[in-house]
mmCIF file of N, CA and C in Angstrom:
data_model
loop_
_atom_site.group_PDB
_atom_site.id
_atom_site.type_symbol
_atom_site.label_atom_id
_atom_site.label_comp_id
_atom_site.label_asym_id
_atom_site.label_seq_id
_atom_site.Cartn_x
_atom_site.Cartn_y
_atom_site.Cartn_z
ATOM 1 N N UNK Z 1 106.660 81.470 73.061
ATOM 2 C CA UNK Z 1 107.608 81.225 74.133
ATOM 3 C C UNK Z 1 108.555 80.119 73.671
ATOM 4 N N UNK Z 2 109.751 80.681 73.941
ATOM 5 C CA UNK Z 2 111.029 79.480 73.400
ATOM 6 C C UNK Z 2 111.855 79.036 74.353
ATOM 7 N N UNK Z 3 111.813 77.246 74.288
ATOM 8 C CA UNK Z 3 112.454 76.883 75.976
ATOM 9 C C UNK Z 3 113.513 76.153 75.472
ATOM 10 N N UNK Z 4 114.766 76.320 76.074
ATOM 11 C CA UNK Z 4 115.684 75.693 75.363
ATOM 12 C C UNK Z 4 116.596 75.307 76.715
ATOM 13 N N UNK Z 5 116.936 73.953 76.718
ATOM 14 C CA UNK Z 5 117.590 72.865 77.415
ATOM 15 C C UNK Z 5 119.535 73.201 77.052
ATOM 16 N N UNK Z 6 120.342 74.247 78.515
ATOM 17 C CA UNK Z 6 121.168 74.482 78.081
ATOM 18 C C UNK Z 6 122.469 73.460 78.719
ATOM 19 N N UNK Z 7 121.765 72.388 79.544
ATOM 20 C CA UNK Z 7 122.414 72.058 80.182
ATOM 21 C C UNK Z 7 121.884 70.459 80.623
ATOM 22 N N UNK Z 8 122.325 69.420 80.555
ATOM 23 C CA UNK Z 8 122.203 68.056 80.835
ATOM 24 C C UNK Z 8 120.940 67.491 79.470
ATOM 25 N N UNK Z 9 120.531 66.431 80.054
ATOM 26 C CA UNK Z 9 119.771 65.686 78.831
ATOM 27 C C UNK Z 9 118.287 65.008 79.490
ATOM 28 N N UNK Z 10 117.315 65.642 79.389
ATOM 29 C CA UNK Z 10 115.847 65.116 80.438
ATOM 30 C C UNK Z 10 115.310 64.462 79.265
ATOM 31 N N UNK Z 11 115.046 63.663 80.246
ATOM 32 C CA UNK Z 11 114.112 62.448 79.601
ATOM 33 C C UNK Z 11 112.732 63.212 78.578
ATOM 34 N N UNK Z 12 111.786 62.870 78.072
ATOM 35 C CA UNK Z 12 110.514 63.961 77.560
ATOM 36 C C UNK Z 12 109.302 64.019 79.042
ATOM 37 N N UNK Z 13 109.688 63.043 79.654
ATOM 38 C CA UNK Z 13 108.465 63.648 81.381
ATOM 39 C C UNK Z 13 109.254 64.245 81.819
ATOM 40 N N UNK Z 14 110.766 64.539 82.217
ATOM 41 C CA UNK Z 14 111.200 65.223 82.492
ATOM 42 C C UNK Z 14 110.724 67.249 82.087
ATOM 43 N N UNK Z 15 111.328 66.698 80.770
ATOM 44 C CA UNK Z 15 110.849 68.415 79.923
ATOM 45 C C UNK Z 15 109.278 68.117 80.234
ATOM 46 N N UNK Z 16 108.822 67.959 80.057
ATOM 47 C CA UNK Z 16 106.747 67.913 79.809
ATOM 48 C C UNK Z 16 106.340 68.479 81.341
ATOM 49 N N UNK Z 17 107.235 67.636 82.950
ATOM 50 C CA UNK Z 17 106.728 67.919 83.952
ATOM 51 C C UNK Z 17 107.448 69.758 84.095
ATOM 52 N N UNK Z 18 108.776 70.089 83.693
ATOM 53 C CA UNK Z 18 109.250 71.084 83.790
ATOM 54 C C UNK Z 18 108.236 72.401 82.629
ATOM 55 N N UNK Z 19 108.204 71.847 81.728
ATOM 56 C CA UNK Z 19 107.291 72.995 80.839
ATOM 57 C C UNK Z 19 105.846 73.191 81.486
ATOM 58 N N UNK Z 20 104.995 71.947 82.119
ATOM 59 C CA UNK Z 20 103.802 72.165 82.927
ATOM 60 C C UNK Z 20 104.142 73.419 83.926
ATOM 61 N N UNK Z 21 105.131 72.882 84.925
ATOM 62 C CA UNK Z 21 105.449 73.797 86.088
ATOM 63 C C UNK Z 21 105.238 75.356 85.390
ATOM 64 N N UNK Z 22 105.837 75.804 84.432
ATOM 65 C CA UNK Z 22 106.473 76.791 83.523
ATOM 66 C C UNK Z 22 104.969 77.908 82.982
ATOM 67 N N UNK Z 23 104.502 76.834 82.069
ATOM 68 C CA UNK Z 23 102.907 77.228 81.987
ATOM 69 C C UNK Z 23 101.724 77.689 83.024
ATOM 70 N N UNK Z 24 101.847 77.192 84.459
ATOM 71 C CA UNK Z 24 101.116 76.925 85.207
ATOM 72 C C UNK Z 24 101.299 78.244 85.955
ATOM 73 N N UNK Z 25 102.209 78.544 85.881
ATOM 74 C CA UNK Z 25 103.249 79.832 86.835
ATOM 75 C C UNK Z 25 102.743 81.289 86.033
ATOM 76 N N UNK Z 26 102.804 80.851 84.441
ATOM 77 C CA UNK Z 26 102.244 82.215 83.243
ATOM 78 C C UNK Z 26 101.349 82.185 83.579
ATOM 79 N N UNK Z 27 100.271 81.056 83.701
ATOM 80 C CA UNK Z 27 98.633 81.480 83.661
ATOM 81 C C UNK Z 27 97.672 82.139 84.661
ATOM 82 N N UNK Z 28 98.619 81.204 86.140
ATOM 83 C CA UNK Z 28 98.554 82.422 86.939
ATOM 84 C C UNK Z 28 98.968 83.885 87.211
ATOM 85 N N UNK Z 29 100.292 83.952 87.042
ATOM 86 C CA UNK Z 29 100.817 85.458 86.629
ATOM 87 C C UNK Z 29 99.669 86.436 85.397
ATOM 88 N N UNK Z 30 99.274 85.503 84.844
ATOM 89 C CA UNK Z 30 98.473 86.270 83.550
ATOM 90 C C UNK Z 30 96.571 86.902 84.406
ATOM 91 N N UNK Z 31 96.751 85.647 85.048
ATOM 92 C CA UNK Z 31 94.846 85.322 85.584
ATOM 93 C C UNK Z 31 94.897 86.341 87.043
ATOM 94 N N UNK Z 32 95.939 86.782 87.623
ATOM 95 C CA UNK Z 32 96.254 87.331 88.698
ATOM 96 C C UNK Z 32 95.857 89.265 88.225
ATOM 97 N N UNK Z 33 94.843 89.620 89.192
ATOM 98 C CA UNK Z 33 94.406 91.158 88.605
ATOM 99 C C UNK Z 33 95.812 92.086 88.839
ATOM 100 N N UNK Z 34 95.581 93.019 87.920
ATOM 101 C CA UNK Z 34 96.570 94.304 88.104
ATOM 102 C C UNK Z 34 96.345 95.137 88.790
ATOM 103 N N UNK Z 35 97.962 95.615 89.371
ATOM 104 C CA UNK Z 35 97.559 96.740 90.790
ATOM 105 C C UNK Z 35 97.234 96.832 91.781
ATOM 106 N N UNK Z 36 97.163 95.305 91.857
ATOM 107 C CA UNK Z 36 96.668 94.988 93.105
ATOM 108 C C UNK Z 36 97.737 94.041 93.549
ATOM 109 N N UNK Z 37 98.693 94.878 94.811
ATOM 110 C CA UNK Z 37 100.070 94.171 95.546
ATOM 111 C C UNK Z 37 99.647 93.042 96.292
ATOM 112 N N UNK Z 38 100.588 91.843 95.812
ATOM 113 C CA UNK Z 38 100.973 90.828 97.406
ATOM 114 C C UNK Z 38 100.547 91.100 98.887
ATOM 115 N N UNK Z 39 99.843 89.898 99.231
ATOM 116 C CA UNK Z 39 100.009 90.030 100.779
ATOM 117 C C UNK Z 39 101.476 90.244 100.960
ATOM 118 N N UNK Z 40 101.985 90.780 102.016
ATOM 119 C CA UNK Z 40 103.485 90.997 102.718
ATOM 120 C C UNK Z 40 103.356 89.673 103.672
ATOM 121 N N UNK Z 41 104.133 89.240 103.466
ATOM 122 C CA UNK Z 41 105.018 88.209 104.991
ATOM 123 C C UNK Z 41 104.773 88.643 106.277
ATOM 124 N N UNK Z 42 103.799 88.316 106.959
ATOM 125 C CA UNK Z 42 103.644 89.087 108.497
ATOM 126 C C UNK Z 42 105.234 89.161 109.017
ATOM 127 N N UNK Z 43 106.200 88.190 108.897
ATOM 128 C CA UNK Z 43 107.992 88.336 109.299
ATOM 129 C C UNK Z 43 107.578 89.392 109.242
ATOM 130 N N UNK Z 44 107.858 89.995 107.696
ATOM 131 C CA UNK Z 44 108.597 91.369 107.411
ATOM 132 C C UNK Z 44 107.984 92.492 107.845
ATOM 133 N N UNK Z 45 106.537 92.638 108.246
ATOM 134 C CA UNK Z 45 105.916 93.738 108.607
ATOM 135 C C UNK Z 45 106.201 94.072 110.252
ATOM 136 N N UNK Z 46 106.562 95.396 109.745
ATOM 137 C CA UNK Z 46 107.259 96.625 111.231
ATOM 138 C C UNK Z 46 106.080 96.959 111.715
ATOM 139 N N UNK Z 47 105.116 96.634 111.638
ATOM 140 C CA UNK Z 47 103.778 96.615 112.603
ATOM 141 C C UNK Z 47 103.623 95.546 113.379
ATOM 142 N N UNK Z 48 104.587 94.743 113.567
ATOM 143 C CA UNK Z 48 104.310 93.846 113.994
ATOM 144 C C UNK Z 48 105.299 93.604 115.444
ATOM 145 N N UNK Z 49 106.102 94.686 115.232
ATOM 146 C CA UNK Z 49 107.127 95.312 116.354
ATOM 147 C C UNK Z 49 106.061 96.053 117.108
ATOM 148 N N UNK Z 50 105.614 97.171 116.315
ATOM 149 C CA UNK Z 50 105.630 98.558 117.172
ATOM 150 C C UNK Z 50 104.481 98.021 117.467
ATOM 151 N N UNK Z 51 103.091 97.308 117.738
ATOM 152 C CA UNK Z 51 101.910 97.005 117.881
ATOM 153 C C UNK Z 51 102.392 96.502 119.581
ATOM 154 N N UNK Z 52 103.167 96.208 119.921
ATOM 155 C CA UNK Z 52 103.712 95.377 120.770
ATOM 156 C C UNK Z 52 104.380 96.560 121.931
ATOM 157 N N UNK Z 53 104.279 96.367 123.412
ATOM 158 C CA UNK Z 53 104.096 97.797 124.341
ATOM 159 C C UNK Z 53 105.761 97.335 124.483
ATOM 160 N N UNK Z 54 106.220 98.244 124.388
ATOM 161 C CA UNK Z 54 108.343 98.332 124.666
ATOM 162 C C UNK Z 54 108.134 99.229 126.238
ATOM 163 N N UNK Z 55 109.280 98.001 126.409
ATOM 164 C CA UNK Z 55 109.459 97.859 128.118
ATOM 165 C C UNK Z 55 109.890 99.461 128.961
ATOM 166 N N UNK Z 56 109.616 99.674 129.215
ATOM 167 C CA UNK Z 56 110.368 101.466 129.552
ATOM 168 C C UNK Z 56 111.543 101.084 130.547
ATOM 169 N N UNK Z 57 112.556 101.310 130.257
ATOM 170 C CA UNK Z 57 114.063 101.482 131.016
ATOM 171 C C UNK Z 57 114.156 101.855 132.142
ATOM 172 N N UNK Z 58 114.756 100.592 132.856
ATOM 173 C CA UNK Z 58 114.470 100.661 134.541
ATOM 174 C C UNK Z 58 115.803 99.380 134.882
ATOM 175 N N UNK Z 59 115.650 99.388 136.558
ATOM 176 C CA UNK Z 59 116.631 98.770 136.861
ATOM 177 C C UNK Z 59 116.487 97.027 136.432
ATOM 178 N N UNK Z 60 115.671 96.728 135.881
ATOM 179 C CA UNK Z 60 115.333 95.041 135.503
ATOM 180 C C UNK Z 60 114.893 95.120 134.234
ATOM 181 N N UNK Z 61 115.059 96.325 133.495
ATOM 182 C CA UNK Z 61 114.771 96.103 132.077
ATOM 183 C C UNK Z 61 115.183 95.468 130.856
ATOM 184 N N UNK Z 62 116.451 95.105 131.266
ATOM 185 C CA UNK Z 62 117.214 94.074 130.597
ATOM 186 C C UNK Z 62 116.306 92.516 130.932
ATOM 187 N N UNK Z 63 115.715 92.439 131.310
ATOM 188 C CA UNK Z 63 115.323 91.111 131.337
ATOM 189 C C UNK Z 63 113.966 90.671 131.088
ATOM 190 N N UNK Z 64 113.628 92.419 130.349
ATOM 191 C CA UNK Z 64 111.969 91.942 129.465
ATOM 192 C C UNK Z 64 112.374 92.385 128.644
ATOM 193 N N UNK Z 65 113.570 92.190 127.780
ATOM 194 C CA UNK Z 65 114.235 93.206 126.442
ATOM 195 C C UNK Z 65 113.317 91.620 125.293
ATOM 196 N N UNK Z 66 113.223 90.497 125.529
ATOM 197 C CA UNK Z 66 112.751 89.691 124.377
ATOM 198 C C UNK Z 66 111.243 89.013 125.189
ATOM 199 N N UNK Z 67 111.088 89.095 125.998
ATOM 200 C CA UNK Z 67 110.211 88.474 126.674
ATOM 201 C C UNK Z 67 108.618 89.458 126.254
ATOM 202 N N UNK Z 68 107.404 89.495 125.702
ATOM 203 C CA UNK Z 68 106.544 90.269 125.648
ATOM 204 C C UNK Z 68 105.637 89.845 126.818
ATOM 205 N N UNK Z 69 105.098 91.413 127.042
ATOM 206 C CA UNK Z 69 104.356 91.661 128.800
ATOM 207 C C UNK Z 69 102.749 90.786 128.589
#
């Protein structure tokens, strides 16, 4: 692996704390099993809408449009 400084001038703890970070990130990426996906972000999961009962359209339904029952 070749790390090359393209921009300003770091002190050597500078580079040493940045190459740690660098290493630390491979070994996990390396130590991490294959094929086996990420948890997802509960945010992003659309189960997390539809799990949830949608208001049925009526004369006051505008006013449980964000509110859950």
């Amino acid at each position: 692996m070749t790390i090359k400084v393209v921009r300003g001038n770091p002190t050597p703890e500078e580079l040493a704390a940045a190459l740690a970070v660098v290493r630390a990130r491979a070994a996990a990426a390396a130590a991490a099993p294959s094929g086996v996906e990420a948890p997802r972000d509960a945010w992003s999961d659309p189960a997390r809408i539809a799990a949830q009962r949608v208001p049925h359209p009526g004369q006051a339904s505008w006013t449980r449009t964000y509110w859950p029952s």
